[in-house]
mmCIF file of C-alpha atoms in Angstrom:
data_model
loop_
_atom_site.group_PDB
_atom_site.id
_atom_site.type_symbol
_atom_site.label_atom_id
_atom_site.label_comp_id
_atom_site.label_asym_id
_atom_site.label_seq_id
_atom_site.Cartn_x
_atom_site.Cartn_y
_atom_site.Cartn_z
ATOM 1 C CA MET A 485 -26.623 3.969 17.688
ATOM 2 C CA THR A 486 -23.240 5.466 18.756
ATOM 3 C CA ARG A 487 -22.433 9.023 17.595
ATOM 4 C CA ILE A 488 -18.720 9.377 17.363
ATOM 5 C CA GLY A 489 -16.575 12.405 16.857
ATOM 6 C CA ALA A 490 -12.930 12.833 15.876
ATOM 7 C CA VAL A 491 -10.575 15.570 15.153
ATOM 8 C CA SER A 492 -9.983 16.446 11.482
ATOM 9 C CA TYR A 493 -6.231 17.052 11.901
ATOM 10 C CA LEU A 494 -3.359 15.195 10.313
ATOM 11 C CA ASN A 495 -2.336 13.667 13.666
ATOM 12 C CA THR A 496 -5.444 11.685 14.088
ATOM 13 C CA LYS A 497 -5.142 9.645 10.832
ATOM 14 C CA PRO A 498 -3.572 6.734 12.361
ATOM 15 C CA LEU A 499 -6.189 6.523 15.146
ATOM 16 C CA ILE A 500 -9.133 6.515 12.956
ATOM 17 C CA HIS A 501 -7.818 4.529 10.168
ATOM 18 C CA GLY A 502 -10.488 2.192 8.994
ATOM 19 C CA LEU A 503 -12.888 3.420 11.879
ATOM 20 C CA ARG A 504 -15.948 4.284 9.579
ATOM 21 C CA ASP A 505 -15.731 0.881 8.067
ATOM 22 C CA ARG A 506 -15.929 -0.804 11.354
ATOM 23 C CA LEU A 507 -18.872 1.003 12.617
ATOM 24 C CA GLY A 508 -22.358 -0.604 12.635
ATOM 25 C CA PRO A 509 -25.025 0.556 10.217
ATOM 26 C CA SER A 510 -26.772 2.850 12.698
ATOM 27 C CA ASP A 511 -23.496 4.536 14.005
ATOM 28 C CA SER A 512 -21.982 7.666 12.801
ATOM 29 C CA LEU A 513 -18.562 9.328 12.453
ATOM 30 C CA THR A 514 -18.116 13.199 12.369
ATOM 31 C CA LEU A 515 -14.872 14.834 11.727
ATOM 32 C CA ASN A 516 -14.632 18.464 13.023
ATOM 33 C CA LEU A 517 -12.322 20.823 14.848
ATOM 34 C CA PRO A 518 -11.398 20.056 18.325
ATOM 35 C CA SER A 519 -13.465 22.926 20.140
ATOM 36 C CA ARG A 520 -16.495 21.977 18.218
ATOM 37 C CA LEU A 521 -16.234 18.313 19.089
ATOM 38 C CA ALA A 522 -15.929 19.315 22.747
ATOM 39 C CA THR A 523 -19.121 21.527 22.412
ATOM 40 C CA GLN A 524 -21.031 18.809 20.765
ATOM 41 C CA LEU A 525 -20.007 16.203 23.360
ATOM 42 C CA GLN A 526 -20.903 18.611 26.086
ATOM 43 C CA ALA A 527 -24.311 19.232 24.521
ATOM 44 C CA GLY A 528 -25.056 15.584 23.993
ATOM 45 C CA GLU A 529 -24.814 15.740 20.197
ATOM 46 C CA LEU A 530 -22.043 13.154 20.369
ATOM 47 C CA ASP A 531 -21.708 10.046 22.500
ATOM 48 C CA VAL A 532 -17.889 9.586 22.185
ATOM 49 C CA ALA A 533 -15.327 11.987 20.806
ATOM 50 C CA LEU A 534 -11.435 12.349 20.296
ATOM 51 C CA ILE A 535 -11.058 15.632 22.259
ATOM 52 C CA PRO A 536 -8.302 17.690 23.554
ATOM 53 C CA SER A 537 -6.921 16.784 27.036
ATOM 54 C CA VAL A 538 -7.695 20.332 28.391
ATOM 55 C CA GLU A 539 -11.349 19.892 27.062
ATOM 56 C CA TYR A 540 -11.489 16.519 28.924
ATOM 57 C CA PHE A 541 -10.416 18.484 32.213
ATOM 58 C CA GLN A 542 -13.373 20.812 31.684
ATOM 59 C CA GLY A 543 -15.987 18.119 31.055
ATOM 60 C CA ASP A 544 -18.349 16.797 33.891
ATOM 61 C CA ARG A 545 -18.049 13.189 34.673
ATOM 62 C CA TYR A 546 -16.480 12.173 31.361
ATOM 63 C CA GLN A 547 -14.751 8.958 31.096
ATOM 64 C CA ILE A 548 -11.750 7.872 29.096
ATOM 65 C CA VAL A 549 -12.754 4.955 27.128
ATOM 66 C CA SER A 550 -9.728 3.580 25.273
ATOM 67 C CA ASP A 551 -5.979 3.331 25.525
ATOM 68 C CA ALA A 552 -5.685 4.911 22.119
ATOM 69 C CA ALA A 553 -4.602 8.578 22.420
ATOM 70 C CA ILE A 554 -2.448 11.163 20.654
ATOM 71 C CA GLY A 555 0.688 12.044 22.642
ATOM 72 C CA CYS A 556 4.375 12.337 22.491
ATOM 73 C CA ARG A 557 7.436 11.147 24.608
ATOM 74 C CA GLY A 558 9.781 13.720 23.238
ATOM 75 C CA PRO A 559 9.921 16.327 20.425
ATOM 76 C CA VAL A 560 6.534 16.503 18.621
ATOM 77 C CA TRP A 561 7.600 18.727 15.676
ATOM 78 C CA SER A 562 3.986 20.225 15.056
ATOM 79 C CA VAL A 563 3.722 22.399 18.275
ATOM 80 C CA ARG A 564 6.123 25.155 18.704
ATOM 81 C CA LEU A 565 6.956 28.294 20.489
ATOM 82 C CA VAL A 566 8.864 30.780 18.352
ATOM 83 C CA SER A 567 10.124 33.817 20.219
ATOM 84 C CA ARG A 568 11.705 37.111 18.919
ATOM 85 C CA VAL A 569 13.242 37.706 22.451
ATOM 86 C CA PRO A 570 14.666 35.263 25.046
ATOM 87 C CA VAL A 571 12.025 33.224 26.495
ATOM 88 C CA LYS A 572 12.298 34.789 29.958
ATOM 89 C CA LYS A 573 11.689 38.168 28.591
ATOM 90 C CA ILE A 574 8.237 37.290 26.758
ATOM 91 C CA ARG A 575 5.645 39.863 27.717
ATOM 92 C CA ARG A 576 2.969 39.365 24.957
ATOM 93 C CA LEU A 577 2.254 35.963 23.390
ATOM 94 C CA ALA A 578 0.061 35.285 20.370
ATOM 95 C CA LEU A 579 -1.797 31.915 20.612
ATOM 96 C CA ASP A 580 -2.610 29.908 17.525
ATOM 97 C CA GLU A 581 -6.449 29.618 17.652
ATOM 98 C CA GLY A 582 -6.471 25.981 16.476
ATOM 99 C CA SER A 583 -5.519 24.437 19.724
ATOM 100 C CA ARG A 584 -6.629 25.241 23.389
ATOM 101 C CA THR A 585 -4.541 22.303 24.843
ATOM 102 C CA SER A 586 -1.336 23.707 23.213
ATOM 103 C CA ALA A 587 -2.244 27.234 24.410
ATOM 104 C CA ALA A 588 -2.522 26.058 27.918
ATOM 105 C CA LEU A 589 0.562 23.810 27.704
ATOM 106 C CA VAL A 590 2.823 26.832 26.596
ATOM 107 C CA ARG A 591 1.543 29.041 29.519
ATOM 108 C CA VAL A 592 2.192 26.342 32.053
ATOM 109 C CA LEU A 593 5.673 25.819 30.824
ATOM 110 C CA LEU A 594 6.685 29.394 30.701
ATOM 111 C CA TRP A 595 5.116 29.919 34.284
ATOM 112 C CA GLN A 596 6.870 26.729 35.709
ATOM 113 C CA MET A 597 10.244 27.178 34.039
ATOM 114 C CA TYR A 598 10.658 30.947 34.238
ATOM 115 C CA GLY A 599 7.741 32.511 36.327
ATOM 116 C CA VAL A 600 6.395 34.328 33.193
ATOM 117 C CA ARG A 601 2.780 35.044 32.642
ATOM 118 C CA PRO A 602 2.620 37.020 29.390
ATOM 119 C CA GLN A 603 -0.441 38.970 28.223
ATOM 120 C CA THR A 604 -2.013 36.819 25.402
ATOM 121 C CA THR A 605 -3.710 37.379 22.007
ATOM 122 C CA LEU A 606 -5.119 35.061 19.366
ATOM 123 C CA LEU A 607 -3.237 34.213 16.109
ATOM 124 C CA SER A 608 -5.934 33.542 13.404
ATOM 125 C CA MET A 609 -5.519 30.739 11.006
ATOM 126 C CA GLU A 610 -5.307 33.202 8.044
ATOM 127 C CA GLN A 611 -2.506 35.212 9.965
ATOM 128 C CA SER A 612 1.226 34.493 9.591
ATOM 129 C CA PRO A 613 3.267 34.142 12.647
ATOM 130 C CA GLU A 614 5.818 36.780 11.457
ATOM 131 C CA SER A 615 2.890 39.351 11.378
ATOM 132 C CA ALA A 616 1.822 38.793 14.945
ATOM 133 C CA ASP A 617 2.278 41.834 17.260
ATOM 134 C CA ALA A 618 3.801 39.843 19.861
ATOM 135 C CA ASP A 619 7.220 38.956 21.459
ATOM 136 C CA ALA A 620 6.395 35.178 20.634
ATOM 137 C CA VAL A 621 4.034 33.028 18.979
ATOM 138 C CA LEU A 622 2.449 29.510 19.592
ATOM 139 C CA VAL A 623 2.213 27.735 16.258
ATOM 140 C CA ILE A 624 0.732 24.331 15.630
ATOM 141 C CA GLY A 625 0.291 21.946 12.602
ATOM 142 C CA ASP A 626 1.877 22.293 9.240
ATOM 143 C CA ARG A 627 3.077 26.003 9.907
ATOM 144 C CA ALA A 628 4.954 24.787 13.082
ATOM 145 C CA MET A 629 6.836 22.013 11.188
ATOM 146 C CA HIS A 630 8.896 24.541 9.044
ATOM 147 C CA PRO A 631 9.278 28.007 11.011
ATOM 148 C CA GLU A 632 11.012 30.879 9.383
ATOM 149 C CA ARG A 633 14.783 30.567 10.253
ATOM 150 C CA GLY A 634 16.666 33.575 11.114
ATOM 151 C CA VAL A 635 13.615 35.593 12.554
ATOM 152 C CA TYR A 636 13.514 34.227 15.893
ATOM 153 C CA SER A 637 15.804 34.267 18.980
ATOM 154 C CA GLU A 638 14.506 30.976 20.354
ATOM 155 C CA ILE A 639 12.298 28.218 18.960
ATOM 156 C CA TRP A 640 10.936 25.576 21.453
ATOM 157 C CA ASP A 641 9.302 22.266 20.473
ATOM 158 C CA LEU A 642 6.840 22.163 23.383
ATOM 159 C CA GLY A 643 6.607 18.197 23.437
ATOM 160 C CA ASP A 644 10.340 18.165 24.063
ATOM 161 C CA ARG A 645 10.258 20.891 26.589
ATOM 162 C CA TRP A 646 7.340 19.233 28.511
ATOM 163 C CA CYS A 647 8.903 15.669 28.518
ATOM 164 C CA ARG A 648 12.271 17.058 29.740
ATOM 165 C CA HIS A 649 10.672 19.463 32.324
ATOM 166 C CA THR A 650 8.329 16.920 33.928
ATOM 167 C CA GLU A 651 10.065 13.555 32.739
ATOM 168 C CA THR A 652 6.562 12.441 31.714
ATOM 169 C CA PRO A 653 4.863 11.959 28.334
ATOM 170 C CA PHE A 654 2.341 14.678 27.153
ATOM 171 C CA VAL A 655 -1.029 13.664 25.967
ATOM 172 C CA PHE A 656 -2.652 16.163 23.333
ATOM 173 C CA ALA A 657 -5.949 14.114 22.961
ATOM 174 C CA MET A 658 -7.831 10.979 23.890
ATOM 175 C CA TRP A 659 -11.216 9.286 23.246
ATOM 176 C CA VAL A 660 -13.740 10.453 25.911
ATOM 177 C CA ALA A 661 -17.291 9.507 26.475
ATOM 178 C CA ARG A 662 -20.122 11.543 28.183
ATOM 179 C CA PRO A 663 -21.904 10.107 31.279
ATOM 180 C CA GLY A 664 -24.186 7.251 30.711
ATOM 181 C CA VAL A 665 -22.770 5.993 27.394
ATOM 182 C CA GLU A 666 -22.121 2.252 26.933
ATOM 183 C CA THR A 667 -18.559 1.770 25.618
ATOM 184 C CA SER A 668 -17.390 -1.825 26.297
ATOM 185 C CA GLU A 669 -17.451 -2.864 22.625
ATOM 186 C CA LEU A 670 -16.170 0.496 21.374
ATOM 187 C CA GLN A 671 -13.111 0.237 23.527
ATOM 188 C CA GLN A 672 -11.704 -2.612 21.688
ATOM 189 C CA LEU A 673 -12.741 -1.216 18.308
ATOM 190 C CA LEU A 674 -10.838 1.862 18.904
ATOM 191 C CA ALA A 675 -7.828 0.023 20.035
ATOM 192 C CA GLU A 676 -7.921 -2.218 16.952
ATOM 193 C CA CYS A 677 -8.326 0.782 14.640
ATOM 194 C CA ARG A 678 -5.222 2.380 16.450
ATOM 195 C CA ASP A 679 -3.204 -0.871 16.060
ATOM 196 C CA GLU A 680 -4.044 -1.252 12.347
ATOM 197 C CA GLY A 681 -3.150 2.404 11.791
ATOM 198 C CA CYS A 682 0.033 2.011 13.258
ATOM 199 C CA ALA A 683 0.765 -1.046 11.245
ATOM 200 C CA ASN A 684 0.160 0.953 8.043
ATOM 201 C CA LEU A 685 1.886 4.327 8.585
ATOM 202 C CA GLU A 686 3.691 4.233 5.407
ATOM 203 C CA SER A 687 0.449 3.831 3.270
ATOM 204 C CA ILE A 688 -1.377 6.649 5.501
ATOM 205 C CA ALA A 689 1.675 8.956 4.989
ATOM 206 C CA ALA A 690 1.695 8.399 1.419
ATOM 207 C CA GLU A 691 -2.013 9.170 1.214
ATOM 208 C CA HIS A 692 -1.967 12.552 3.017
ATOM 209 C CA ALA A 693 1.777 13.928 2.724
ATOM 210 C CA ALA A 694 1.381 15.914 -0.462
ATOM 211 C CA ALA A 695 -1.701 17.911 0.637
ATOM 212 C CA HIS A 696 0.176 19.120 3.641
ATOM 213 C CA GLY A 697 3.336 20.134 1.665
ATOM 214 C CA LEU A 698 5.351 17.088 3.271
ATOM 215 C CA THR A 699 7.344 14.377 1.764
ATOM 216 C CA ASN A 700 5.944 10.794 2.402
ATOM 217 C CA GLU A 701 9.253 10.264 4.392
ATOM 218 C CA ASP A 702 8.737 13.316 6.620
ATOM 219 C CA LEU A 703 5.008 12.458 7.455
ATOM 220 C CA HIS A 704 6.037 8.825 8.084
ATOM 221 C CA ARG A 705 8.704 9.965 10.412
ATOM 222 C CA TYR A 706 6.235 12.362 12.181
ATOM 223 C CA PHE A 707 3.753 9.621 12.720
ATOM 224 C CA ALA A 708 6.390 6.892 13.739
ATOM 225 C CA GLU A 709 8.990 8.981 15.754
ATOM 226 C CA ASN A 710 7.115 12.167 16.998
ATOM 227 C CA LEU A 711 3.820 10.801 18.048
ATOM 228 C CA HIS A 712 2.705 8.262 20.498
ATOM 229 C CA PHE A 713 -0.612 6.615 20.293
ATOM 230 C CA HIS A 714 -0.875 4.723 23.615
ATOM 231 C CA LEU A 715 -2.270 5.881 26.797
ATOM 232 C CA GLY A 716 -0.639 4.155 29.745
ATOM 233 C CA PRO A 717 0.363 4.772 33.251
ATOM 234 C CA ALA A 718 3.154 7.331 32.354
ATOM 235 C CA GLU A 719 0.843 9.251 30.205
ATOM 236 C CA ARG A 720 -1.698 9.418 32.972
ATOM 237 C CA SER A 721 0.941 10.801 35.194
ATOM 238 C CA GLY A 722 1.583 13.407 32.526
ATOM 239 C CA LEU A 723 -2.122 14.222 32.481
ATOM 240 C CA GLN A 724 -2.163 14.554 36.009
ATOM 241 C CA LEU A 725 0.673 17.188 36.178
ATOM 242 C CA PHE A 726 -0.894 19.137 33.132
ATOM 243 C CA GLN A 727 -4.174 19.446 34.917
ATOM 244 C CA GLN A 728 -2.431 20.662 38.063
ATOM 245 C CA GLY A 729 -0.443 23.218 36.101
ATOM 246 C CA CYS A 730 -3.640 24.428 34.322
ATOM 247 C CA LEU A 731 -5.443 24.770 37.749
ATOM 248 C CA GLU A 732 -2.570 26.624 39.220
ATOM 249 C CA LEU A 733 -2.780 29.159 36.389
ATOM 250 C CA GLY A 734 -6.582 29.471 36.650
ATOM 251 C CA LEU A 735 -6.970 28.034 33.143
ATOM 252 C CA LEU A 736 -9.720 25.466 34.323
ATOM 253 C CA ARG A 737 -12.618 25.565 36.477
ATOM 254 C CA GLN A 738 -12.127 22.858 39.149
ATOM 255 C CA ARG A 739 -13.659 19.456 37.987
ATOM 256 C CA SER A 740 -15.360 17.116 40.495
ATOM 257 C CA GLY A 741 -13.875 13.720 40.765
ATOM 258 C CA GLY A 742 -10.337 14.712 39.252
ATOM 259 C CA LEU A 743 -8.594 12.680 36.939
ATOM 260 C CA PRO A 744 -8.981 8.714 36.792
ATOM 261 C CA THR A 745 -5.617 7.200 37.924
ATOM 262 C CA GLN A 746 -6.296 3.569 37.331
ATOM 263 C CA ARG A 747 -4.460 1.691 34.690
ATOM 264 C CA LEU A 748 -6.302 0.755 31.606
ATOM 265 C CA SER A 749 -6.601 -2.761 30.685
ATOM 266 C CA ALA A 750 -5.711 -3.955 27.410
ATOM 267 C CA ASP A 751 -9.129 -3.583 26.049
ATOM 268 C CA GLY A 752 -9.472 -0.131 27.418
#
């Protein structure tokens, strides 16, 4: 029996395409928020989970179990910093409560690019970015895709900013197992689901676009052009740099063993 958890967000749909049908009769698949999945994995309530990269850094002896991941190699569209003032003048930053990884990413970029360490506050899921009492706001997901025009002095696509700043891809989430879990069969299964999902992006987009206020074409373009679903050597280099940036700002506790650097084989 393997207990698997996956993020319930739109960007995971190609990765988990057909996953439930491929699992054995005693296996289970749970969809939940990223922070809850990380808590469940840490508590031993899940064996394997698709968790944000910053949560992987916090884990104890976690192992990456597949070369299937959620990342970008340029503009990601769904993660943005919107600022009422020039970015170098940001003093108060509202962080979307939906993502700890993006919250860490924006702080690392502001520090490394401009030496800025703003005071932070949370933006709730019910609160509009325009109502935030802050110079700038981190927004993710649907509301990041179509920010209010004419309201902000600067709008950053954080995927684009990271890739240009570091010359590496950015990894938002990957499949991770807690210590002691046997994952040899699961590695291939997760890669096969990713490959099948990537081969069916048009139908996946058609199934989910309307519910998120997007056209089929927009969502297909998001899957095909903005997201990258493979974890290779370049992505691992990006993870290393992100981990170092988080540690520099004190956003993580030091993890024993560091980040694995070996190249994943074709089966994970």
